[in-house]
Amino acid sequence: MAVITPFRGLTYNLHTWPDLSNLVAPPYDVISEKEQDEYYRTDEHNVIRLILGKQKPGDSDWDNRYTRAAEKFKRWESEKILVRADKPCIYLTSLTYNPGNGNAERTRWGIIALARIEDRDSGIILPHERTFSAHKDDRLKLMRACNAQFSQIFGLYEEPDNTLLKACKEAAGFKPNVAFEFRDGTKHEMWILQEPSLFKYISEITGDKQIFIADGHHRYETALNYRNIMRPKYGRQASNRSYEYVMMYLSNMSDRGLTILPTHRLIKKAPDFDPDVFLEKAKSWFTVKDFPFSEKIITSGCREIKSGLEKSGIDNTAIAFYHYKADKYYILSLKPEVRKEMGGDLHPSLQKLDVLVLSRFILQRTLGFSKEDLDDSELIHYQSSMVTSISQVMSGKCQMVFLLNPTKIEHVKEIAGNSLVMPRKSTFFFPKILTGLVFNKIDPDEIIQRP
């Protein structure tokens, strides 16, 4: 089913830059304008200049952030700042991080390789979240200008025995080719593997797998659109040309290092909001319990709220609610008999999602938001940190917050397996994959040799 293959990746010249900590950056779509400036100042060769170039007042069709990224990419390769592997490779990576929930550090393992792009109805590479046209248009302009993929799509496969990772670790030995600590405290290692026998083994293992897209839906859609643009010019799938593939970071769904964080919903301003009226309406669908709130909640890292949410949400949907100047917070537990009232348009697997319970019963029916409102980024903000979320409400920057449990990986698999998609920001696979470890240069005339 899935076709996974090695490739001649481009990396920073590791003889010149053995430490990549000042050259890499998070994915473009989580970088604020302030952070963009910081990465620009960090190093003149930071990947930010490729993935998120600055706009200028005099930008035109022939001189803009996409053309400037292409020029810089070409120059960096000619100056050996970036070097391409002399033969196909698969890149084994480890990422050690603090999950932020009071537990000990954990390590997530993955490989970076190429995956053959599949049509939307193939049932092989499965998305799980909605995408938006503006993001795809932006990434397509960059890909067409540079003929390259700078960031990996984060894909998950299912293999309980973990034989793929074991084989890669055996081939890697001990000393990594890359090792550094990023500014956020995460620790990264990467081994460059070049054994053809390993590639054949990986191809056999993944040949009957489906891949679930955990993160990078826009980038995958962009690669698919790019492929469809290139086919009329150079040939179709049978040619196995490089544009038929996309660079992926692949991790086992059973990996102990896999973490999904919740994405809480902050409401900037709800018209005519009255907390007593709101709570009374909510009782039509939820059992509501209140708890005293004080600043100790913040200083203790919100452990009390997290614990209450987890216990109430083991076999049910539980949502915590806090509003500006309140001396209480609330946990709303869905009444089991009302889940069927979510709407006949929702597949049963979608009805299990806490984010859709929040959307249907609270945001729409209780607060009166329209479906258009739910896509309004000025009205609804998203935040993975519970402490930050509550702090923004305490400060008055937002009027209220709805705090969620993380989406379960079983739900992601079930929904994607049914060819369905979740609302945006339903999952946050943590940490994000750094951009700058490996790049994929796309030469339309290059044929990808499958193991």
Short mmCIF file of C-alpha atoms in Angstrom, two decimals:
data_model
loop_
_atom_site.label_atom_id
_atom_site.label_comp_id
_atom_site.label_asym_id
_atom_site.label_seq_id
_atom_site.Cartn_x
_atom_site.Cartn_y
_atom_site.Cartn_z
CA MET A 1 0.00 0.00 0.00
CA ALA A 2 2.29 2.81 1.19
CA VAL A 3 5.48 3.24 -0.85
CA ILE A 4 8.41 4.39 1.32
CA THR A 5 11.81 4.97 -0.23
CA PRO A 6 15.21 6.53 0.54
CA PHE A 7 16.31 9.76 -1.12
CA ARG A 8 19.33 11.98 -1.65
CA GLY A 9 18.56 14.52 1.02
CA LEU A 10 20.10 17.94 1.32
CA THR A 11 21.50 18.84 4.72
CA TYR A 12 23.50 21.69 6.12
CA ASN A 13 27.20 21.03 5.65
CA LEU A 14 27.86 19.13 8.86
CA HIS A 15 31.64 19.66 8.58
CA THR A 16 31.07 23.41 8.79
CA TRP A 17 28.05 23.35 11.12
CA PRO A 18 28.13 20.27 13.37
CA ASP A 19 25.67 22.05 15.69
CA LEU A 20 22.37 22.86 13.94
CA SER A 21 20.72 24.60 16.91
CA ASN A 22 21.00 28.08 15.35
CA LEU A 23 20.04 26.95 11.84
CA VAL A 24 16.76 25.09 12.38
CA ALA A 25 13.30 26.47 13.19
CA PRO A 26 9.79 25.21 13.97
CA PRO A 27 7.29 24.80 11.10
CA TYR A 28 6.44 28.09 9.39
CA ASP A 29 2.82 28.12 10.56
CA VAL A 30 3.62 28.27 14.29
CA ILE A 31 6.19 31.09 14.02
CA SER A 32 5.01 34.53 15.14
CA GLU A 33 6.25 37.74 13.55
CA LYS A 34 8.39 38.41 16.62
CA GLU A 35 9.88 34.90 16.46
CA GLN A 36 10.52 35.34 12.74
CA ASP A 37 12.68 38.37 13.53
CA GLU A 38 14.52 36.41 16.23
CA TYR A 39 15.36 33.58 13.84
CA TYR A 40 16.54 36.11 11.26
CA ARG A 41 18.94 37.55 13.85
CA THR A 42 20.13 34.17 15.12
CA ASP A 43 22.14 33.21 12.03
CA GLU A 44 22.31 34.45 8.44
CA HIS A 45 21.87 30.87 7.27
CA ASN A 46 18.88 30.03 9.45
CA VAL A 47 16.21 28.09 7.57
CA ILE A 48 13.71 30.87 8.28
CA ARG A 49 15.01 32.63 5.16
CA LEU A 50 13.72 29.71 3.08
CA ILE A 51 10.44 28.81 4.77
CA LEU A 52 9.19 32.22 5.91
CA GLY A 53 10.89 35.02 4.04
CA LYS A 54 10.03 38.62 4.83
CA GLN A 55 7.75 40.64 2.62
CA LYS A 56 8.98 43.99 1.31
CA PRO A 57 7.00 47.09 0.24
CA GLY A 58 8.17 46.84 -3.38
CA ASP A 59 7.43 43.13 -3.89
CA SER A 60 6.45 42.14 -7.42
CA ASP A 61 5.85 38.99 -9.46
CA TRP A 62 9.57 38.72 -10.18
CA ASP A 63 10.92 39.82 -6.79
CA ASN A 64 9.09 38.54 -3.73
CA ARG A 65 9.67 36.34 -0.73
CA TYR A 66 9.26 33.18 -2.83
CA THR A 67 11.75 34.20 -5.52
CA ARG A 68 14.18 35.40 -2.87
CA ALA A 69 13.91 32.05 -1.08
CA ALA A 70 14.61 30.27 -4.38
CA GLU A 71 17.66 32.42 -5.08
CA LYS A 72 19.01 31.86 -1.58
CA PHE A 73 18.36 28.11 -1.75
CA LYS A 74 20.24 27.88 -5.04
CA ARG A 75 23.13 29.99 -3.72
CA TRP A 76 23.44 28.03 -0.48
CA GLU A 77 23.78 24.82 -2.47
CA SER A 78 26.35 26.28 -4.87
CA GLU A 79 28.38 27.61 -1.93
CA LYS A 80 28.25 24.19 -0.18
CA ILE A 81 26.30 25.60 2.72
CA LEU A 82 23.82 22.87 1.82
CA VAL A 83 25.18 19.57 0.50
CA ARG A 84 23.32 16.74 -1.14
CA ALA A 85 23.94 13.11 -0.26
CA ASP A 86 25.85 11.21 -2.93
CA LYS A 87 23.48 8.25 -2.70
CA PRO A 88 19.97 7.60 -1.29
CA CYS A 89 19.55 7.74 2.48
CA ILE A 90 16.99 7.27 5.20
CA TYR A 91 17.39 9.51 8.23
CA LEU A 92 16.75 8.08 11.70
CA THR A 93 15.89 10.70 14.32
CA SER A 94 15.30 10.88 18.05
CA LEU A 95 13.62 13.77 19.84
CA THR A 96 13.84 13.97 23.63
CA TYR A 97 11.50 16.41 25.34
CA ASN A 98 9.50 17.30 28.43
CA PRO A 99 5.83 16.48 27.73
CA GLY A 100 4.76 19.34 29.98
CA ASN A 101 2.30 17.34 32.04
CA GLY A 102 4.47 16.62 35.04
CA ASN A 103 5.77 13.33 33.64
CA ALA A 104 9.42 12.50 33.01
CA GLU A 105 11.20 13.28 29.74
CA ARG A 106 10.34 11.00 26.86
CA THR A 107 11.88 10.28 23.47
CA ARG A 108 10.02 10.02 20.18
CA TRP A 109 11.72 8.12 17.37
CA GLY A 110 11.09 8.51 13.67
CA ILE A 111 12.56 8.16 10.21
CA ILE A 112 12.69 10.74 7.43
CA ALA A 113 12.13 9.24 3.99
CA LEU A 114 10.06 9.79 0.85
CA ALA A 115 6.50 8.55 0.56
CA ARG A 116 4.75 8.24 -2.76
CA ILE A 117 1.94 10.79 -3.01
CA GLU A 118 -1.47 9.12 -3.19
CA ASP A 119 -4.76 10.44 -4.49
CA ARG A 120 -7.29 11.60 -1.91
CA ASP A 121 -9.52 8.53 -2.23
CA SER A 122 -6.71 5.97 -2.21
CA GLY A 123 -7.16 4.97 1.43
CA ILE A 124 -3.36 4.78 1.79
CA ILE A 125 -2.33 8.19 3.12
CA LEU A 126 -5.10 9.44 5.37
CA PRO A 127 -5.66 13.00 6.58
CA HIS A 128 -7.63 13.70 9.74
CA GLU A 129 -8.09 17.49 9.78
CA ARG A 130 -9.56 20.15 7.50
CA THR A 131 -7.23 22.33 5.44
CA PHE A 132 -7.62 25.92 4.28
CA SER A 133 -6.89 27.27 0.81
CA ALA A 134 -4.83 30.30 1.86
CA HIS A 135 -2.16 28.14 3.51
CA LYS A 136 -2.00 25.76 0.55
CA ASP A 137 -1.66 28.61 -1.97
CA ASP A 138 1.22 30.09 0.03
CA ARG A 139 3.12 26.79 0.25
CA LEU A 140 2.52 26.00 -3.42
CA LYS A 141 4.07 29.31 -4.48
CA LEU A 142 7.14 28.48 -2.40
CA MET A 143 7.42 24.93 -3.74
CA ARG A 144 7.06 26.03 -7.35
CA ALA A 145 9.68 28.76 -6.90
CA CYS A 146 12.23 26.50 -5.17
CA ASN A 147 11.38 23.05 -6.54
CA ALA A 148 11.99 21.66 -3.09
CA GLN A 149 10.31 20.45 0.07
CA PHE A 150 11.78 22.12 3.13
CA SER A 151 9.60 20.61 5.87
CA GLN A 152 8.48 17.06 6.51
CA ILE A 153 4.88 15.92 6.78
CA PHE A 154 4.42 14.14 10.11
CA GLY A 155 3.02 10.68 9.36
CA LEU A 156 2.07 7.81 11.65
CA TYR A 157 2.03 4.13 10.86
CA GLU A 158 0.90 1.23 13.03
CA GLU A 159 3.37 -1.51 13.95
CA PRO A 160 3.04 -2.89 17.50
CA ASP A 161 6.20 -5.02 17.23
CA ASN A 162 8.32 -1.98 16.27
CA THR A 163 10.55 -4.08 14.01
CA LEU A 164 11.18 -1.17 11.64
CA LEU A 165 12.68 1.03 14.35
CA LYS A 166 14.70 -1.86 15.79
CA ALA A 167 16.24 -2.51 12.37
CA CYS A 168 17.11 1.17 11.93
CA LYS A 169 18.74 1.38 15.36
CA GLU A 170 20.83 -1.70 14.63
CA ALA A 171 22.01 -0.16 11.36
CA ALA A 172 22.73 3.21 12.97
CA GLY A 173 25.26 2.14 15.55
CA PHE A 174 25.73 4.54 18.43
CA LYS A 175 27.21 7.92 17.47
CA PRO A 176 24.72 10.15 15.61
CA ASN A 177 25.70 12.31 12.65
CA VAL A 178 23.77 15.21 14.20
CA ALA A 179 23.23 16.03 17.88
CA PHE A 180 22.12 19.34 19.39
CA GLU A 181 19.80 20.95 21.91
CA PHE A 182 17.27 23.44 20.56
CA ARG A 183 16.35 26.69 22.30
CA ASP A 184 13.15 25.17 23.70
CA GLY A 185 15.09 22.50 25.58
CA THR A 186 14.32 19.64 23.18
CA LYS A 187 17.27 17.37 22.33
CA HIS A 188 17.73 16.11 18.78
CA GLU A 189 19.83 13.38 17.21
CA MET A 190 19.96 12.11 13.65
CA TRP A 191 21.70 9.17 11.99
CA ILE A 192 22.20 9.03 8.21
CA LEU A 193 21.57 5.46 6.99
CA GLN A 194 22.70 4.22 3.58
CA GLU A 195 22.34 0.41 3.66
CA PRO A 196 20.32 -0.90 0.66
CA SER A 197 19.37 -4.07 2.54
CA LEU A 198 17.76 -1.94 5.26
CA PHE A 199 15.83 0.06 2.66
CA LYS A 200 14.44 -3.13 1.17
CA TYR A 201 13.41 -4.33 4.63
CA ILE A 202 11.68 -1.02 5.41
CA SER A 203 9.89 -1.15 2.07
CA GLU A 204 8.61 -4.65 2.85
CA ILE A 205 7.42 -3.69 6.34
CA THR A 206 5.60 -0.54 5.21
CA GLY A 207 4.23 -2.05 2.02
CA ASP A 208 1.00 -3.12 3.72
CA LYS A 209 0.63 -0.04 5.92
CA GLN A 210 -1.60 3.00 5.88
CA ILE A 211 -0.11 6.34 6.86
CA PHE A 212 -2.10 8.73 9.02
CA ILE A 213 -1.14 12.38 8.66
CA ALA A 214 -0.57 13.72 12.17
CA ASP A 215 0.65 17.18 11.17
CA GLY A 216 1.36 18.93 7.88
CA HIS A 217 -1.97 18.50 6.11
CA HIS A 218 -1.43 21.72 4.15
CA ARG A 219 2.04 20.61 3.07
CA TYR A 220 0.72 17.24 1.89
CA GLU A 221 -2.10 18.87 -0.09
CA THR A 222 0.49 21.24 -1.55
CA ALA A 223 2.73 18.35 -2.64
CA LEU A 224 -0.29 16.69 -4.26
CA ASN A 225 -1.18 19.88 -6.13
CA TYR A 226 2.44 20.34 -7.20
CA ARG A 227 2.53 16.78 -8.52
CA ASN A 228 -0.62 17.38 -10.54
CA ILE A 229 0.93 20.52 -12.06
CA MET A 230 4.13 18.67 -13.00
CA ARG A 231 2.52 15.59 -14.55
CA PRO A 232 1.31 17.21 -17.79
CA LYS A 233 4.80 18.64 -18.34
CA TYR A 234 6.98 15.65 -17.49
CA GLY A 235 4.93 12.48 -17.21
CA ARG A 236 2.60 10.54 -14.98
CA GLN A 237 3.05 8.25 -12.01
CA ALA A 238 4.52 5.32 -13.92
CA SER A 239 7.66 7.38 -14.49
CA ASN A 240 8.43 7.37 -10.73
CA ARG A 241 9.74 10.90 -11.07
CA SER A 242 10.73 12.85 -7.98
CA TYR A 243 7.60 15.02 -7.93
CA GLU A 244 5.54 11.87 -7.32
CA TYR A 245 6.97 11.76 -3.78
CA VAL A 246 6.84 13.85 -0.65
CA MET A 247 9.27 14.01 2.27
CA MET A 248 7.81 12.53 5.45
CA TYR A 249 8.77 12.06 9.06
CA LEU A 250 7.30 8.69 10.01
CA SER A 251 6.74 7.55 13.58
CA ASN A 252 5.10 4.46 14.98
CA MET A 253 1.65 5.02 16.42
CA SER A 254 2.71 2.71 19.26
CA ASP A 255 5.82 4.75 20.05
CA ARG A 256 5.95 5.53 23.78
CA GLY A 257 7.29 8.96 22.95
CA LEU A 258 4.16 10.01 21.07
CA THR A 259 2.32 12.87 22.81
CA ILE A 260 -0.94 14.56 21.81
CA LEU A 261 -1.70 17.82 23.57
CA PRO A 262 -5.16 19.39 23.74
CA THR A 263 -5.91 22.60 21.90
CA HIS A 264 -7.99 24.81 24.16
CA ARG A 265 -10.48 27.35 22.79
CA LEU A 266 -10.22 30.97 23.91
CA ILE A 267 -13.14 33.28 23.12
CA LYS A 268 -12.17 36.87 22.56
CA LYS A 269 -15.67 38.31 22.99
CA ALA A 270 -19.11 36.72 23.01
CA PRO A 271 -21.90 39.29 22.52
CA ASP A 272 -24.36 39.72 25.41
CA PHE A 273 -22.56 37.08 27.46
CA ASP A 274 -24.06 36.44 30.89
CA PRO A 275 -22.35 33.61 32.83
CA ASP A 276 -25.47 32.64 34.79
CA VAL A 277 -27.59 32.44 31.65
CA PHE A 278 -24.83 30.53 29.87
CA LEU A 279 -24.51 27.92 32.64
CA GLU A 280 -28.27 27.45 32.89
CA LYS A 281 -28.49 26.78 29.15
CA ALA A 282 -25.51 24.44 29.29
CA LYS A 283 -27.31 22.29 31.87
CA SER A 284 -29.62 21.14 29.08
CA TRP A 285 -26.74 18.99 27.82
CA PHE A 286 -24.15 18.88 30.60
CA THR A 287 -23.83 18.09 34.26
CA VAL A 288 -22.15 21.18 35.69
CA LYS A 289 -19.90 21.16 38.75
CA ASP A 290 -18.15 24.26 40.10
CA PHE A 291 -14.85 24.53 41.96
CA PRO A 292 -13.19 27.47 43.71
CA PHE A 293 -10.70 29.39 41.59
CA SER A 294 -7.71 31.36 42.79
CA GLU A 295 -4.30 32.38 41.50
CA LYS A 296 -2.93 29.20 43.09
CA ILE A 297 -4.44 27.37 40.13
CA ILE A 298 -1.90 29.10 37.89
CA THR A 299 1.11 28.75 40.20
CA SER A 300 0.43 25.04 40.63
CA GLY A 301 0.44 24.54 36.86
CA CYS A 302 -3.31 23.89 36.72
CA ARG A 303 -2.77 20.37 38.00
CA GLU A 304 -6.11 20.42 39.80
CA ILE A 305 -8.05 21.28 36.66
CA LYS A 306 -6.11 18.77 34.56
CA SER A 307 -6.77 16.02 37.09
CA GLY A 308 -10.48 16.81 37.23
CA LEU A 309 -10.75 16.87 33.44
CA GLU A 310 -8.93 13.56 33.07
CA LYS A 311 -11.09 11.79 35.64
CA SER A 312 -14.34 13.18 34.22
CA GLY A 313 -13.26 12.42 30.65
CA ILE A 314 -12.18 8.80 30.95
CA ASP A 315 -15.32 7.46 29.27
CA ASN A 316 -17.11 10.70 28.51
CA THR A 317 -16.65 14.23 27.19
CA ALA A 318 -15.59 16.69 29.88
CA ILE A 319 -14.88 20.38 29.26
CA ALA A 320 -13.59 22.90 31.82
CA PHE A 321 -14.86 26.48 31.63
CA TYR A 322 -13.50 29.69 33.14
CA HIS A 323 -14.49 33.31 32.42
CA TYR A 324 -13.05 36.73 33.18
CA LYS A 325 -13.18 37.80 36.86
CA ALA A 326 -14.80 34.52 37.95
CA ASP A 327 -14.07 33.12 41.40
CA LYS A 328 -14.96 29.60 40.19
CA TYR A 329 -14.17 27.31 37.33
CA TYR A 330 -16.57 24.68 36.05
CA ILE A 331 -16.34 21.17 34.66
CA LEU A 332 -19.11 20.35 32.20
CA SER A 333 -19.68 16.63 31.69
CA LEU A 334 -21.85 15.61 28.75
CA LYS A 335 -25.01 13.77 29.68
CA PRO A 336 -24.68 10.38 27.92
CA GLU A 337 -28.19 10.40 26.51
CA VAL A 338 -27.75 13.69 24.62
CA ARG A 339 -24.73 12.77 22.48
CA LYS A 340 -27.13 11.49 19.81
CA GLU A 341 -28.52 15.04 19.57
CA MET A 342 -25.29 16.31 18.00
CA GLY A 343 -26.82 15.96 14.56
CA GLY A 344 -27.59 13.32 11.97
CA ASP A 345 -24.90 14.76 9.69
CA LEU A 346 -22.15 13.48 12.00
CA HIS A 347 -20.68 10.01 11.64
CA PRO A 348 -20.68 8.09 14.97
CA SER A 349 -16.88 8.28 15.16
CA LEU A 350 -17.03 12.09 14.94
CA GLN A 351 -19.63 12.24 17.70
CA LYS A 352 -16.97 10.94 20.10
CA LEU A 353 -14.81 14.03 19.60
CA ASP A 354 -14.70 16.51 22.48
CA VAL A 355 -14.01 19.38 20.08
CA LEU A 356 -17.25 18.67 18.20
CA VAL A 357 -19.23 18.36 21.42
CA LEU A 358 -17.85 21.78 22.35
CA SER A 359 -18.68 23.18 18.93
CA ARG A 360 -22.23 21.80 18.64
CA PHE A 361 -23.56 22.12 22.20
CA ILE A 362 -21.60 25.04 23.64
CA LEU A 363 -20.31 27.34 20.94
CA GLN A 364 -23.30 27.06 18.61
CA ARG A 365 -26.35 26.15 20.70
CA THR A 366 -25.42 27.82 23.99
CA LEU A 367 -23.38 30.85 22.90
CA GLY A 368 -25.16 31.22 19.56
CA PHE A 369 -22.13 31.25 17.27
CA SER A 370 -22.64 30.48 13.58
CA LYS A 371 -20.54 28.00 11.61
CA GLU A 372 -18.80 30.97 10.01
CA ASP A 373 -17.93 32.28 13.47
CA LEU A 374 -16.13 29.04 14.24
CA ASP A 375 -13.59 29.80 11.49
CA ASP A 376 -13.07 33.39 12.63
CA SER A 377 -9.51 33.61 13.97
CA GLU A 378 -10.27 36.99 15.49
CA LEU A 379 -13.07 35.52 17.58
CA ILE A 380 -11.64 32.12 18.58
CA HIS A 381 -8.01 31.66 19.56
CA TYR A 382 -6.22 28.34 20.05
CA GLN A 383 -3.71 27.50 22.76
CA SER A 384 -2.19 24.21 23.90
CA SER A 385 -1.02 25.48 27.29
CA MET A 386 -3.67 25.47 30.02
CA VAL A 387 -1.67 27.93 32.12
CA THR A 388 -1.32 30.37 29.23
CA SER A 389 -5.00 29.99 28.35
CA ILE A 390 -6.23 30.83 31.84
CA SER A 391 -3.69 33.65 32.18
CA GLN A 392 -5.06 35.30 29.04
CA VAL A 393 -8.56 35.23 30.51
CA MET A 394 -7.38 36.49 33.91
CA SER A 395 -5.67 39.43 32.20
CA GLY A 396 -8.79 40.30 30.21
CA LYS A 397 -7.22 39.60 26.81
CA CYS A 398 -9.95 37.00 26.28
CA GLN A 399 -13.39 36.76 27.81
CA MET A 400 -13.50 33.03 28.47
CA VAL A 401 -11.78 29.73 27.82
CA PHE A 402 -12.90 26.17 27.26
CA LEU A 403 -10.29 23.63 28.33
CA LEU A 404 -10.17 20.18 26.76
CA ASN A 405 -8.62 16.77 27.22
CA PRO A 406 -6.29 15.63 24.41
CA THR A 407 -7.87 13.79 21.49
CA LYS A 408 -7.15 10.08 21.83
CA ILE A 409 -4.95 8.44 19.18
CA GLU A 410 -7.64 5.74 18.77
CA HIS A 411 -10.08 8.43 17.66
CA VAL A 412 -7.58 9.84 15.16
CA LYS A 413 -7.12 6.39 13.66
CA GLU A 414 -10.84 5.62 13.60
CA ILE A 415 -11.81 8.91 11.97
CA ALA A 416 -9.06 8.84 9.35
CA GLY A 417 -9.82 5.18 8.67
CA ASN A 418 -13.41 6.12 7.88
CA SER A 419 -12.17 8.75 5.38
CA LEU A 420 -13.48 11.53 7.62
CA VAL A 421 -11.80 14.71 8.83
CA MET A 422 -11.86 16.49 12.16
CA PRO A 423 -12.38 20.22 12.67
CA ARG A 424 -9.23 22.30 12.58
CA LYS A 425 -7.02 22.25 15.66
CA SER A 426 -8.43 18.96 16.93
CA THR A 427 -4.98 17.55 17.68
CA PHE A 428 -1.56 18.89 18.58
CA PHE A 429 1.12 16.26 18.16
CA PHE A 430 3.90 17.50 20.40
CA PRO A 431 6.62 18.53 19.82
CA LYS A 432 6.48 19.82 16.26
CA ILE A 433 9.14 18.54 13.85
CA LEU A 434 11.91 21.07 13.38
CA THR A 435 12.55 22.35 9.86
CA GLY A 436 16.14 22.29 8.70
CA LEU A 437 17.28 18.75 9.48
CA VAL A 438 16.85 17.51 5.90
CA PHE A 439 15.53 19.05 2.66
CA ASN A 440 14.23 17.30 -0.44
CA LYS A 441 15.30 18.80 -3.76
CA ILE A 442 12.88 18.02 -6.61
CA ASP A 443 14.45 17.56 -10.03
CA PRO A 444 11.63 16.74 -12.50
CA ASP A 445 13.98 14.56 -14.54
CA GLU A 446 15.19 12.54 -11.57
CA ILE A 447 13.78 9.02 -11.24
CA ILE A 448 13.32 7.73 -7.70
CA GLN A 449 14.72 4.21 -7.45
CA ARG A 450 12.51 2.11 -5.19
CA PRO A 451 14.22 -0.53 -3.00
#
